[in-house]
Short mmCIF file of C-alpha atoms and ligand atoms in Angstrom, two decimals:
data_model
loop_
_atom_site.label_atom_id
_atom_site.label_comp_id
_atom_site.label_asym_id
_atom_site.label_seq_id
_atom_site.Cartn_x
_atom_site.Cartn_y
_atom_site.Cartn_z
CA MET A 901 -83.89 -32.64 139.87
CA LYS A 902 -84.22 -35.95 141.84
CA LEU A 903 -87.29 -35.07 144.10
CA PRO A 904 -86.39 -35.40 147.78
CA HIS A 905 -87.86 -38.20 149.86
CA ILE A 906 -90.88 -37.38 152.46
CA PRO A 907 -93.13 -39.27 154.70
CA PRO A 908 -96.20 -40.77 153.36
CA TYR A 909 -98.46 -39.20 155.69
CA LYS A 910 -99.57 -36.10 156.77
CA THR A 911 -100.88 -34.43 159.90
CA LYS A 912 -104.73 -34.30 161.06
CA VAL A 913 -104.49 -33.69 164.54
CA VAL A 914 -101.48 -32.35 166.61
CA GLU A 915 -100.40 -32.86 169.85
CA PRO A 916 -98.55 -29.73 171.85
CA VAL A 917 -95.34 -29.63 172.99
CA TYR A 918 -94.50 -27.89 176.08
CA PHE A 919 -91.15 -25.84 176.22
CA LYS A 920 -89.28 -25.10 179.67
CA THR A 921 -86.34 -23.17 180.43
CA LYS A 922 -83.19 -25.02 180.86
CA GLU A 923 -83.12 -23.99 184.61
CA GLU A 924 -86.24 -25.15 185.21
CA ARG A 925 -85.44 -28.70 183.84
CA ALA A 926 -82.48 -28.54 185.83
CA ALA A 927 -84.56 -28.11 189.21
CA LYS A 928 -87.15 -30.38 188.07
CA ILE A 929 -84.77 -33.70 187.51
CA LYS A 930 -83.29 -32.57 190.62
CA GLU A 931 -86.58 -32.68 192.46
CA VAL A 932 -87.14 -36.05 190.91
CA ASN A 933 -83.79 -37.67 192.25
CA TYR A 934 -82.48 -37.69 188.63
CA ASN A 935 -84.74 -40.63 187.76
CA LEU A 936 -86.15 -39.97 183.84
CA PHE A 937 -89.19 -42.05 184.70
CA ASN A 938 -90.28 -39.81 187.37
CA LEU A 939 -90.72 -36.93 184.72
CA HIS A 940 -94.44 -35.65 183.85
CA SER A 941 -94.49 -36.03 180.00
CA ASP A 942 -95.49 -32.30 179.69
CA TRP A 943 -91.87 -31.70 181.10
CA VAL A 944 -90.33 -33.43 178.03
CA VAL A 945 -89.78 -31.64 174.52
CA VAL A 946 -88.83 -34.99 172.46
CA ASP A 947 -89.63 -38.22 174.19
CA LEU A 948 -87.48 -40.70 173.02
CA MET A 949 -87.99 -43.03 176.00
CA THR A 950 -89.77 -45.68 173.92
CA ASP A 951 -91.08 -46.71 170.65
CA SER A 952 -93.22 -49.01 172.66
CA GLY A 953 -97.27 -47.98 172.56
CA THR A 954 -96.17 -44.04 171.55
CA GLY A 955 -96.73 -44.07 167.86
CA ALA A 956 -99.60 -42.37 165.88
CA MET A 957 -102.45 -44.03 164.55
CA SER A 958 -104.12 -43.32 161.26
CA GLU A 959 -107.40 -42.15 160.00
CA GLN A 960 -108.32 -45.90 159.20
CA GLN A 961 -107.27 -46.72 162.76
CA TRP A 962 -109.21 -43.96 164.60
CA ALA A 963 -112.27 -45.04 162.20
CA GLU A 964 -111.60 -48.80 163.51
CA ILE A 965 -112.09 -47.17 166.88
CA MET A 966 -115.68 -45.91 166.25
CA LEU A 967 -116.68 -49.31 164.56
CA GLY A 968 -115.21 -51.20 167.69
CA ASP A 969 -117.64 -54.08 168.55
CA GLU A 970 -117.75 -54.21 172.10
CA SER A 971 -119.63 -57.66 172.24
CA TYR A 972 -118.29 -59.68 175.16
CA ALA A 973 -118.03 -62.74 172.92
CA GLY A 974 -117.61 -62.98 168.99
CA SER A 975 -117.21 -59.59 168.50
CA GLU A 976 -116.53 -58.23 164.91
CA SER A 977 -113.62 -56.64 165.63
CA TYR A 978 -112.23 -59.83 166.89
CA PHE A 979 -112.67 -61.31 163.29
CA LYS A 980 -111.16 -58.45 161.84
CA LEU A 981 -107.98 -58.85 163.81
CA ILE A 982 -107.80 -62.67 162.86
CA ARG A 983 -108.67 -61.84 159.07
CA SER A 984 -105.64 -59.41 159.04
CA VAL A 985 -103.50 -61.97 160.88
CA ARG A 986 -104.26 -64.81 158.77
CA ASP A 987 -103.85 -62.42 155.86
CA ILE A 988 -100.36 -61.28 156.61
CA MET A 989 -98.60 -64.04 158.64
CA GLY A 990 -100.66 -67.05 157.49
CA PHE A 991 -101.81 -68.68 161.22
CA GLU A 992 -104.99 -70.15 161.44
CA PHE A 993 -105.46 -69.38 165.23
CA VAL A 994 -104.81 -66.12 167.03
CA ALA A 995 -105.41 -65.30 170.75
CA PRO A 996 -105.39 -61.91 171.61
CA THR A 997 -103.77 -60.35 174.53
CA HIS A 998 -103.44 -56.92 176.41
CA GLN A 999 -99.78 -56.58 175.34
CA GLY A 1000 -96.44 -59.11 174.68
CA ARG A 1001 -95.87 -59.93 178.13
CA ALA A 1002 -99.31 -61.26 178.65
CA ALA A 1003 -98.81 -63.47 175.30
CA GLU A 1004 -95.60 -64.45 177.19
CA ASN A 1005 -97.28 -65.28 180.48
CA ILE A 1006 -100.05 -67.31 178.35
CA LEU A 1007 -97.88 -69.25 176.16
CA PHE A 1008 -95.10 -70.21 178.55
CA SER A 1009 -97.76 -71.34 181.01
CA ALA A 1010 -98.73 -74.07 178.32
CA VAL A 1011 -95.20 -74.98 177.37
CA VAL A 1012 -92.28 -74.00 179.60
CA LYS A 1013 -92.00 -76.07 182.82
CA GLU A 1014 -89.10 -76.05 185.42
CA GLY A 1015 -85.62 -76.92 184.48
CA ASP A 1016 -86.67 -76.43 180.80
CA VAL A 1017 -84.05 -74.11 178.59
CA VAL A 1018 -85.33 -71.70 175.92
CA PRO A 1019 -82.16 -70.88 173.22
CA GLY A 1020 -82.37 -68.01 171.11
CA ASN A 1021 -80.91 -64.90 169.97
CA ALA A 1022 -80.83 -62.38 173.12
CA HIS A 1023 -83.83 -62.67 174.88
CA PHE A 1024 -85.99 -59.47 175.22
CA ASP A 1025 -85.93 -58.83 179.09
CA THR A 1026 -89.90 -59.63 179.59
CA THR A 1027 -89.53 -62.93 177.84
CA LYS A 1028 -86.36 -63.87 179.92
CA GLY A 1029 -88.47 -62.88 183.06
CA HIS A 1030 -91.33 -64.89 182.02
CA ILE A 1031 -88.88 -68.02 181.26
CA GLU A 1032 -86.81 -67.50 184.38
CA PHE A 1033 -89.95 -67.02 186.57
CA ARG A 1034 -90.85 -70.75 185.61
CA LYS A 1035 -87.42 -71.88 186.78
CA ALA A 1036 -86.38 -72.55 183.14
CA LYS A 1037 -83.61 -71.12 181.65
CA ALA A 1038 -83.00 -68.62 178.87
CA VAL A 1039 -79.42 -69.18 176.79
CA ASP A 1040 -78.36 -66.35 174.35
CA CYS A 1041 -76.95 -67.85 171.26
CA THR A 1042 -76.77 -64.68 169.31
CA ILE A 1043 -73.34 -64.23 167.00
CA ASP A 1044 -70.15 -62.74 168.84
CA GLU A 1045 -70.37 -59.89 166.24
CA ALA A 1046 -73.60 -58.64 168.06
CA PHE A 1047 -71.58 -57.14 170.98
CA ASP A 1048 -68.95 -55.23 169.27
CA THR A 1049 -70.12 -52.05 168.38
CA SER A 1050 -66.95 -51.40 165.89
CA ILE A 1051 -67.92 -54.79 163.54
CA ASP A 1052 -70.28 -54.02 160.91
CA HIS A 1053 -72.53 -56.87 160.21
CA PRO A 1054 -75.71 -56.54 158.59
CA PHE A 1055 -77.50 -58.74 160.47
CA LYS A 1056 -76.28 -58.65 163.98
CA GLY A 1057 -79.57 -60.52 165.34
CA ASN A 1058 -78.40 -63.69 163.87
CA ILE A 1059 -77.86 -67.06 166.09
CA ASP A 1060 -74.84 -68.71 165.90
CA LEU A 1061 -75.71 -72.45 164.88
CA GLU A 1062 -72.61 -73.98 166.90
CA LYS A 1063 -73.65 -72.18 169.92
CA LEU A 1064 -77.17 -73.36 169.35
CA GLU A 1065 -76.21 -76.98 168.53
CA ALA A 1066 -73.77 -76.85 171.66
CA VAL A 1067 -77.09 -76.23 174.08
CA ILE A 1068 -79.01 -78.90 172.31
CA LYS A 1069 -76.25 -81.21 173.11
CA GLU A 1070 -75.66 -80.15 176.57
CA TYR A 1071 -79.29 -80.11 177.63
CA GLY A 1072 -81.02 -82.68 175.27
CA LYS A 1073 -83.85 -81.84 173.33
CA GLU A 1074 -86.18 -82.87 175.81
CA ARG A 1075 -85.53 -80.10 178.04
CA ILE A 1076 -86.12 -77.73 175.21
CA PRO A 1077 -89.72 -76.64 174.35
CA PHE A 1078 -88.60 -74.57 171.45
CA ILE A 1079 -86.06 -72.06 170.06
CA ASN A 1080 -86.62 -68.36 170.40
CA ILE A 1081 -85.89 -66.23 167.34
CA THR A 1082 -86.85 -62.73 168.21
CA VAL A 1083 -86.92 -60.45 165.08
CA THR A 1084 -85.74 -57.77 165.07
CA CYS A 1085 -83.52 -58.70 168.27
CA ASN A 1086 -84.11 -55.74 170.65
CA THR A 1087 -81.77 -56.54 173.15
CA VAL A 1088 -78.64 -56.04 170.76
CA GLY A 1089 -79.98 -52.76 169.27
CA GLY A 1090 -82.95 -53.81 167.37
CA GLN A 1091 -80.51 -55.82 164.72
CA PRO A 1092 -81.96 -57.79 161.97
CA VAL A 1093 -82.07 -61.74 161.78
CA SER A 1094 -81.45 -62.86 158.31
CA LEU A 1095 -83.73 -65.12 156.11
CA ALA A 1096 -80.54 -67.46 155.77
CA ASN A 1097 -80.29 -67.67 159.36
CA ILE A 1098 -83.95 -68.22 159.85
CA ARG A 1099 -83.72 -71.01 157.34
CA GLU A 1100 -80.30 -72.57 159.25
CA VAL A 1101 -82.13 -72.57 162.52
CA SER A 1102 -85.37 -74.10 161.28
CA GLU A 1103 -83.42 -76.82 159.51
CA LEU A 1104 -81.40 -77.72 162.68
CA ALA A 1105 -84.81 -77.68 164.69
CA ASN A 1106 -86.48 -79.78 162.31
CA ARG A 1107 -83.85 -82.39 162.41
CA GLU A 1108 -83.99 -82.35 166.39
CA GLY A 1109 -87.52 -82.37 166.38
CA ILE A 1110 -87.69 -78.93 168.48
CA PRO A 1111 -90.45 -76.30 167.46
CA VAL A 1112 -89.19 -72.66 166.38
CA TYR A 1113 -91.23 -69.75 168.14
CA MET A 1114 -90.75 -66.24 167.14
CA ASP A 1115 -91.07 -63.03 169.27
CA ILE A 1116 -92.17 -60.88 166.35
CA ALA A 1117 -92.57 -57.15 168.19
CA ARG A 1118 -90.63 -55.66 165.20
CA TYR A 1119 -91.10 -58.39 162.64
CA ALA A 1120 -92.14 -56.03 159.68
CA GLU A 1121 -88.91 -53.91 160.45
CA ASN A 1122 -86.93 -57.24 160.34
CA ALA A 1123 -88.69 -57.87 156.80
CA TYR A 1124 -87.51 -54.43 155.56
CA PHE A 1125 -84.01 -55.04 156.40
CA ILE A 1126 -84.11 -58.40 154.95
CA LYS A 1127 -85.21 -56.54 151.45
CA THR A 1128 -82.56 -53.74 151.51
CA ARG A 1129 -79.65 -55.85 152.93
CA GLU A 1130 -79.93 -59.62 151.98
CA VAL A 1131 -78.55 -60.56 148.59
CA GLY A 1132 -81.72 -61.92 146.46
CA TYR A 1133 -84.47 -60.09 148.23
CA SER A 1134 -84.61 -56.54 147.03
CA ASP A 1135 -87.17 -57.35 144.39
CA LYS A 1136 -89.68 -59.10 146.77
CA SER A 1137 -92.28 -57.42 148.87
CA ILE A 1138 -92.34 -56.98 152.46
CA ARG A 1139 -95.68 -59.39 152.54
CA GLU A 1140 -93.70 -62.08 150.56
CA ILE A 1141 -90.86 -61.70 152.69
CA VAL A 1142 -92.80 -61.91 156.08
CA THR A 1143 -94.27 -65.33 154.28
CA GLU A 1144 -90.86 -66.54 154.04
CA MET A 1145 -89.91 -65.47 157.52
CA PHE A 1146 -92.94 -67.66 159.02
CA GLN A 1147 -93.10 -70.44 156.90
CA ASP A 1148 -91.07 -72.96 159.34
CA VAL A 1149 -92.33 -71.05 162.46
CA GLN A 1150 -95.04 -72.84 164.61
CA VAL A 1151 -95.93 -70.14 167.09
CA VAL A 1152 -95.53 -66.48 166.76
CA TRP A 1153 -96.38 -63.66 169.68
CA MET A 1154 -96.60 -60.13 169.32
CA SER A 1155 -96.18 -57.09 171.39
CA ALA A 1156 -98.41 -54.97 169.12
CA LYS A 1157 -97.33 -51.83 170.60
CA LYS A 1158 -94.43 -51.64 168.02
CA ASP A 1159 -94.97 -52.98 164.62
CA GLY A 1160 -98.69 -53.42 165.22
CA LEU A 1161 -98.94 -49.55 165.17
CA VAL A 1162 -101.27 -49.59 168.20
CA ASN A 1163 -101.06 -48.02 171.75
CA ILE A 1164 -101.76 -51.16 173.62
CA GLY A 1165 -102.34 -54.83 172.19
CA GLY A 1166 -100.74 -57.90 171.48
CA PHE A 1167 -101.38 -61.80 170.62
CA ILE A 1168 -100.33 -65.10 169.95
CA ALA A 1169 -100.97 -66.90 166.41
CA LEU A 1170 -100.39 -70.31 165.78
CA HIS A 1171 -101.23 -73.44 163.49
CA ASP A 1172 -101.82 -76.01 166.07
CA ALA A 1173 -105.46 -76.46 167.20
CA ALA A 1174 -104.66 -78.46 170.37
CA LEU A 1175 -102.11 -75.93 171.72
CA TYR A 1176 -104.53 -73.26 170.65
CA GLU A 1177 -107.43 -74.86 173.04
CA LYS A 1178 -104.91 -75.20 175.99
CA LEU A 1179 -103.75 -71.27 175.77
CA GLY A 1180 -107.59 -70.58 175.95
CA GLN A 1181 -107.69 -72.30 179.49
CA PHE A 1182 -104.86 -69.72 180.57
CA THR A 1183 -106.38 -66.90 178.62
CA ILE A 1184 -109.44 -66.88 180.30
CA ILE A 1185 -107.54 -66.94 183.73
CA TYR A 1186 -105.50 -64.14 183.18
CA GLU A 1187 -106.97 -62.06 180.31
CA GLY A 1188 -110.27 -62.51 179.60
CA PHE A 1189 -112.75 -64.33 177.25
CA ILE A 1190 -110.94 -66.12 174.07
CA THR A 1191 -112.03 -63.51 171.70
CA TYR A 1192 -110.82 -60.38 173.39
CA GLY A 1193 -108.12 -61.50 175.65
CA GLY A 1194 -107.12 -58.36 177.44
CA MET A 1195 -108.34 -55.98 174.62
CA SER A 1196 -111.18 -53.83 173.82
CA GLY A 1197 -113.23 -54.38 170.75
CA ARG A 1198 -111.89 -51.01 169.27
CA ALA A 1199 -108.27 -51.81 170.40
CA MET A 1200 -108.67 -55.18 168.14
CA GLY A 1201 -110.09 -52.96 165.06
CA ALA A 1202 -107.35 -50.51 165.18
CA LEU A 1203 -104.55 -53.65 165.62
CA ALA A 1204 -106.07 -55.43 162.36
CA GLU A 1205 -105.81 -52.12 160.43
CA GLY A 1206 -102.28 -51.27 162.02
CA LEU A 1207 -100.98 -54.64 161.02
CA GLN A 1208 -101.88 -53.81 157.37
CA GLU A 1209 -100.25 -50.51 157.28
CA GLY A 1210 -97.22 -51.58 159.39
CA VAL A 1211 -96.09 -54.01 156.12
CA GLU A 1212 -96.46 -50.84 153.80
CA PHE A 1213 -93.07 -50.42 152.30
CA ASP A 1214 -93.33 -46.73 152.00
CA TYR A 1215 -94.19 -46.41 155.71
CA LEU A 1216 -91.15 -48.92 156.92
CA ASN A 1217 -88.94 -47.00 154.28
CA ASP A 1218 -89.80 -43.68 156.06
CA ARG A 1219 -89.22 -45.01 159.32
CA VAL A 1220 -85.94 -46.71 158.97
CA GLN A 1221 -84.69 -43.47 157.11
CA GLN A 1222 -85.77 -41.17 159.92
CA VAL A 1223 -83.76 -43.48 162.42
CA ALA A 1224 -80.92 -43.69 160.09
CA TYR A 1225 -80.88 -39.78 159.35
CA LEU A 1226 -80.48 -39.03 163.29
CA GLY A 1227 -77.84 -41.47 163.38
CA GLU A 1228 -75.90 -39.84 160.70
CA LYS A 1229 -76.63 -36.62 161.80
CA LEU A 1230 -75.37 -37.75 165.50
CA LYS A 1231 -72.21 -39.22 163.56
CA SER A 1232 -71.28 -36.04 161.83
CA TYR A 1233 -71.20 -34.03 165.14
CA GLY A 1234 -68.87 -36.76 166.46
CA ILE A 1235 -71.34 -38.46 168.82
CA PRO A 1236 -70.00 -42.03 169.08
CA ILE A 1237 -73.26 -44.42 168.26
CA GLN A 1238 -73.51 -48.22 167.94
CA ASP A 1239 -73.21 -49.11 164.07
CA PRO A 1240 -74.81 -50.14 161.84
CA VAL A 1241 -78.04 -48.54 163.26
CA GLY A 1242 -80.91 -50.86 164.18
CA GLY A 1243 -84.63 -50.34 163.23
CA HIS A 1244 -86.07 -48.50 166.04
CA ALA A 1245 -83.50 -46.58 168.16
CA LEU A 1246 -79.92 -45.02 168.40
CA TYR A 1247 -77.59 -46.03 171.13
CA ILE A 1248 -74.93 -43.57 172.30
CA ASP A 1249 -71.89 -45.26 173.58
CA ALA A 1250 -71.49 -43.14 177.20
CA LYS A 1251 -68.44 -44.69 177.94
CA ARG A 1252 -66.59 -42.89 174.77
CA MET A 1253 -68.87 -39.69 174.99
CA LEU A 1254 -68.17 -39.25 178.85
CA PRO A 1255 -64.87 -40.89 179.20
CA ASN A 1256 -64.19 -39.01 182.29
CA VAL A 1257 -66.93 -40.15 184.30
CA PRO A 1258 -66.15 -43.39 186.20
CA GLN A 1259 -68.73 -46.49 185.08
CA SER A 1260 -69.39 -46.70 188.97
CA GLN A 1261 -70.85 -43.20 188.81
CA PHE A 1262 -73.30 -44.12 185.79
CA PRO A 1263 -72.22 -42.02 182.73
CA ALA A 1264 -75.39 -43.43 180.59
CA GLN A 1265 -77.62 -41.93 183.14
CA LEU A 1266 -75.63 -38.56 183.44
CA LEU A 1267 -75.72 -38.73 179.74
CA GLY A 1268 -79.59 -38.82 179.82
CA ILE A 1269 -79.86 -36.28 182.48
CA GLU A 1270 -77.35 -33.84 180.52
CA ALA A 1271 -79.83 -34.43 177.47
CA TYR A 1272 -82.94 -33.91 179.35
CA ILE A 1273 -81.44 -30.65 180.80
CA GLU A 1274 -79.94 -29.05 177.75
CA GLY A 1275 -82.88 -29.89 175.26
CA GLY A 1276 -85.92 -31.83 177.39
CA VAL A 1277 -84.69 -35.15 175.33
CA ARG A 1278 -85.66 -37.86 177.17
CA GLY A 1279 -83.86 -41.23 176.60
CA VAL A 1280 -83.44 -44.21 178.39
CA GLU A 1281 -79.99 -45.51 180.35
CA ILE A 1282 -78.90 -49.04 179.09
CA GLY A 1283 -76.13 -49.53 181.43
CA THR A 1284 -75.15 -50.31 184.95
CA LEU A 1285 -78.54 -48.92 186.77
CA LEU A 1286 -80.22 -51.38 184.49
CA ALA A 1287 -77.82 -54.34 185.09
CA ASP A 1288 -78.76 -54.33 188.46
CA LYS A 1289 -76.61 -55.67 191.38
CA ASP A 1290 -75.87 -59.40 191.65
CA PRO A 1291 -78.64 -61.04 193.20
CA VAL A 1292 -76.27 -63.39 194.91
CA THR A 1293 -73.28 -61.51 195.79
CA GLY A 1294 -74.93 -57.97 196.15
CA GLU A 1295 -72.11 -56.65 194.30
CA GLU A 1296 -72.43 -54.16 191.59
CA ARG A 1297 -72.19 -55.54 188.21
CA PHE A 1298 -70.38 -53.74 185.31
CA PRO A 1299 -71.88 -54.59 181.83
CA GLU A 1300 -69.53 -54.39 178.99
CA MET A 1301 -71.64 -51.52 177.17
CA GLU A 1302 -72.92 -48.33 178.86
CA LEU A 1303 -75.64 -46.83 176.45
CA LEU A 1304 -78.00 -43.96 176.26
CA ARG A 1305 -80.80 -45.26 174.03
CA LEU A 1306 -82.76 -42.70 171.95
CA ALA A 1307 -86.00 -44.83 170.50
CA ILE A 1308 -88.25 -43.11 167.85
CA PRO A 1309 -91.84 -43.40 168.12
CA ARG A 1310 -93.66 -44.23 164.84
CA ARG A 1311 -95.07 -41.52 162.52
CA VAL A 1312 -94.71 -38.97 165.41
CA TYR A 1313 -91.52 -36.63 165.06
CA SER A 1314 -90.60 -34.97 162.05
CA LEU A 1315 -87.08 -34.44 160.52
CA PRO A 1316 -86.65 -30.98 162.44
CA HIS A 1317 -87.12 -32.79 165.82
CA MET A 1318 -84.15 -35.27 164.90
CA ASP A 1319 -81.93 -32.02 164.23
CA TYR A 1320 -82.90 -30.73 167.46
CA VAL A 1321 -82.15 -34.00 168.95
CA ALA A 1322 -78.77 -34.00 167.72
CA ALA A 1323 -77.93 -30.43 168.47
CA THR A 1324 -78.81 -31.02 171.84
CA MET A 1325 -76.36 -34.10 172.03
CA ALA A 1326 -73.62 -32.08 170.21
CA ASN A 1327 -74.04 -29.17 172.76
CA ILE A 1328 -73.22 -31.93 175.40
CA LYS A 1329 -70.45 -33.30 173.36
CA GLU A 1330 -68.89 -29.63 173.42
CA LYS A 1331 -68.83 -29.71 176.98
CA SER A 1332 -67.94 -33.60 177.72
CA ALA A 1333 -64.28 -32.97 178.89
CA ASN A 1334 -65.72 -30.95 181.83
CA LEU A 1335 -68.08 -33.67 183.00
CA THR A 1336 -65.94 -35.69 185.11
CA THR A 1337 -68.38 -36.67 187.89
CA GLY A 1338 -71.53 -38.61 187.87
CA LEU A 1339 -74.21 -39.71 190.39
CA LYS A 1340 -74.46 -41.84 193.35
CA ILE A 1341 -77.45 -43.96 194.25
CA ILE A 1342 -79.54 -42.88 197.51
CA LYS A 1343 -82.21 -45.30 197.44
CA GLN A 1344 -82.94 -48.50 195.11
CA ALA A 1345 -85.01 -51.41 195.05
CA ASP A 1346 -83.55 -55.13 194.83
CA ILE A 1347 -84.68 -55.80 191.13
CA LEU A 1348 -85.43 -53.56 188.23
CA ARG A 1349 -84.11 -50.61 190.39
CA HIS A 1350 -83.96 -48.37 187.38
CA PHE A 1351 -87.40 -47.43 187.27
CA THR A 1352 -88.02 -46.15 190.95
CA VAL A 1353 -84.25 -45.65 191.58
CA GLN A 1354 -83.40 -42.32 193.65
CA LEU A 1355 -79.81 -40.69 192.55
CA GLU A 1356 -77.77 -37.19 193.62
CA LYS A 1357 -75.21 -35.82 191.84
CA ILE A 1358 -71.36 -36.35 193.13
C1 PLP B 2584 -91.94 -54.99 173.72
C2 PLP B 2584 -91.32 -56.28 173.88
C3 PLP B 2584 -92.02 -57.61 174.34
C4 PLP B 2584 -92.97 -57.35 175.57
O1 PLP B 2584 -94.15 -56.56 175.17
P1 PLP B 2584 -94.92 -55.41 175.96
O2 PLP B 2584 -95.91 -55.27 175.10
O3 PLP B 2584 -93.98 -54.25 176.78
O4 PLP B 2584 -95.38 -56.36 177.31
C5 PLP B 2584 -91.72 -59.00 174.34
N1 PLP B 2584 -90.51 -58.89 173.04
C6 PLP B 2584 -89.89 -58.01 172.61
C7 PLP B 2584 -89.06 -57.91 171.37
C8 PLP B 2584 -90.30 -56.83 172.82
O5 PLP B 2584 -89.73 -55.76 172.21
#
């Protein structure tokens, strides 16, 4: 008999899950104005709001917590982090930051100025925010296939070379400080970028004399998809693929809360000594001394170890298979999801799941509320609430896709939790024909309203 797949870890410390009744949850979510961000975590049974900073650390990482060297300057934990980044990624210089957006703040302070244009595959929202905050422009050059859930494409995070060339032609290379590749591409559903595409983008960038930077929050998951989906890479190790991914890249920055397997942390890594020196000035202003950025010694030690564990094939295989397992289970119950399933999350198509709820009544948020009441499952709305009103006209904006995202924390939940989540969604599907009215807003902020919005049922 073929032995079944099991996770490459076992449990040493456990964390309780608290159960409430459906009636209690229905009352609670009403009390917090139908905003899932307002729930205390002990009112949630399976928390799939995000995979950022929510993973479980290993015993070796906890050992690093005890070994943390909290010296203000020149901490041994900092040197452990540098050695780890050099070992896996090959960059000489490393600037620690407290998380990914702090890395963006420092890096873009040094290289992005008013009037600049940064082309790339669907920029992450904080990346775009930090570009626009400097009165520069982020131009999305992702391939069209990424925005059609019915098309099966192995690398929906790829950059369209023609779109990229058109941007360079339109704005001129003087206005483009770098080309931004995000791996995996979070914004289009954790979709990977192929090595062939990375190479083509780099060749074009080289010809034009524009540097390539990478936003590498989920670079290890991207390498896993290259190994398992791209022709010619099945025999290469994850480390070999990572080396090839970064071969022609000048600068990377990372939200270590994702593939770094830590609860907080980030960094910028690069080859260029002069740029590193420039970054140091901003690190000192915004984060702290250059040998810790915004991190404690123990957090840097845990990250040095987490980076090593994050590129282990068995770990990645287990993680991606768990996400895929939930995807298959949902599909078997007829739940409409975005296909193919990405590296870190499932996206349920609320327009198809709740066809009788008008988009103006926030069907994806309603689906999130129903999942919470039914099973205590917390996801997050990626739809009309998140899209905000048009800042110029004040009109409601209706995005093409109305999604409920279920993001899976790393090494936290087991397959029975996934079965539980799928059953929760199946129960909602069963009564979905009767769900005909959604929610209306009673209070909202001008921007990023989804965090604080207050809603009531229609
Ligand atoms: C999470 C993330 C960021 C921002 O990092 P934080 O640690 O949340 O500040 C930037 N880019 C990508 C692709 C991310 O996933």
